[in-house]
Amino acid sequence: MSTSSEYRFSFGPWNIHEGADPFGPPVRPTVEFQRKLEVYKQLGFDAVQLHDDDAVADLENKSWNDAQQEAKALRSTLDSAGLVAEFVAPRLWESDLGVDGGYTANDPQCRAWAIERSKKAIDIAHLMGTDLIVLWLAREGTYIRESKNAAQAYDYIIEAINEMLEYNPAIRIAIEPKPNEPMDQAYVPTIGHALAIAERTSAPHRVGGLIETAHAQLAGLDPSDEMAFALGAGKLWSVHLNDQNGLKYDQDKSFGSVDLRGAFNQVRALEAARYSESGCYIGLDVKAMRTERGPMSTKHLANSKATFEMLVDKARSFPEEKARELIEAREYESLDHLVISHLLGQTVSTKQTSHDNATQVA
Ligand code: 3MF
Ligand code: MG
């Protein structure tokens, strides 16, 4: 059962990286953006996720004319490589002006800058041929509760989104929620918050979400339920599949590498909603281990994609009929074992489950 042709996959250039962490310098050489683009197709990926300054390096210090030329040049490079841009995301968190956040900064000049920069990202998206803008609200939050007024901050976020929606009526905005890191407490920590905000904007149908597995896990939530919630609202416009080992720093581990059953359930939620037919991409946001040797480490990308595809097969071959019978009989212990057996490639006979019933201690 080959599934690779039905789903389309994407990742961002930051997923091929130098391996630096807060306690150590880079351990692999920097790979030229151009060189990264060459491996997309080899690895079976069709789309590139971009920050505005991935598309136009050093965006803040370029004339708008030069920026446009660069974006156009990248578009034709992607075209000739058979690639498309999935989305463009304004990278507000690396500028001096974004130290206290962008849209929610206490300094009105910083808030104005954040909106102007977001409009540039929208123009770049247009030049790159995508209508999808992703907002990861990195520094929109607080280190100490008293430094910002949360109700006011949410109003600022909604005002900023409204300005973006008005600036280009063709765009859609997908909010990527995350509960913490780099902030202690981030605004818009879950997809529930993101979709509630969407409803408060001037064009709710143009505001949806991107769910990252690890971000949901960091909020103590089940990623598959988060995805199902957004899918039910028709608002899951991209995903960042990865994994996370408990409530630590954001790890971006390979998909399924910690919680394989959780990964299976995410795939099951996507399959149930026929996500492969939605036109949306299966995006990855994964980091290579620091121990990987260079010059370019891409195994984490290939492995995550392969795991996803194996789990699609597992979702499609799941014994649904048997599961339904067990659900009807409220035999959840047996259902639990059915899932585990299926993931481990074993079949459980119905006989075995009815035997369980017979020997059950009242
Ligand atoms: C941080 C993230 C971000 C976003 C990216 C796209 C750098 O935890 O997940 O990755 O995915 O900025 O908006
Ligand atoms: Mg992400």
Short mmCIF file of C-alpha atoms and ligand atoms in Angstrom, two decimals, residues 14 51 87 89 93 134-136 176 178 212 215 240 250 285, ligand 1:
data_model
loop_
_atom_site.label_atom_id
_atom_site.label_comp_id
_atom_site.label_asym_id
_atom_site.label_seq_id
_atom_site.Cartn_x
_atom_site.Cartn_y
_atom_site.Cartn_z
CA TRP A 14 15.54 25.90 9.20
CA HIS A 51 9.88 32.97 6.77
CA PHE A 87 3.47 29.70 3.24
CA ALA A 89 5.67 33.70 7.99
CA TRP A 93 11.34 37.66 16.90
CA VAL A 134 1.59 31.64 9.12
CA LEU A 135 1.81 33.51 12.40
CA TRP A 136 3.91 31.86 15.07
CA GLU A 176 0.55 28.43 14.95
CA LYS A 178 2.55 27.48 21.24
CA GLU A 212 2.55 21.59 15.70
CA HIS A 215 3.41 22.69 20.80
CA HIS A 240 4.10 20.78 11.91
CA ASP A 250 10.84 22.50 22.50
CA ASP A 285 9.17 20.91 11.90
C1 3MF B 1 8.89 27.44 16.93
C2 3MF B 1 8.30 27.08 15.64
C3 3MF B 1 8.64 27.98 14.50
C4 3MF B 1 7.52 28.08 13.45
C5 3MF B 1 7.99 28.85 12.24
C6 3MF B 1 6.93 28.98 11.18
C7 3MF B 1 10.91 28.31 13.88
O1 3MF B 1 8.62 26.54 17.93
O2 3MF B 1 7.66 26.07 15.53
O3 3MF B 1 9.81 27.46 13.90
O4 3MF B 1 7.09 26.84 13.06
O5 3MF B 1 8.39 30.11 12.64
O6 3MF B 1 6.02 29.92 11.50
#
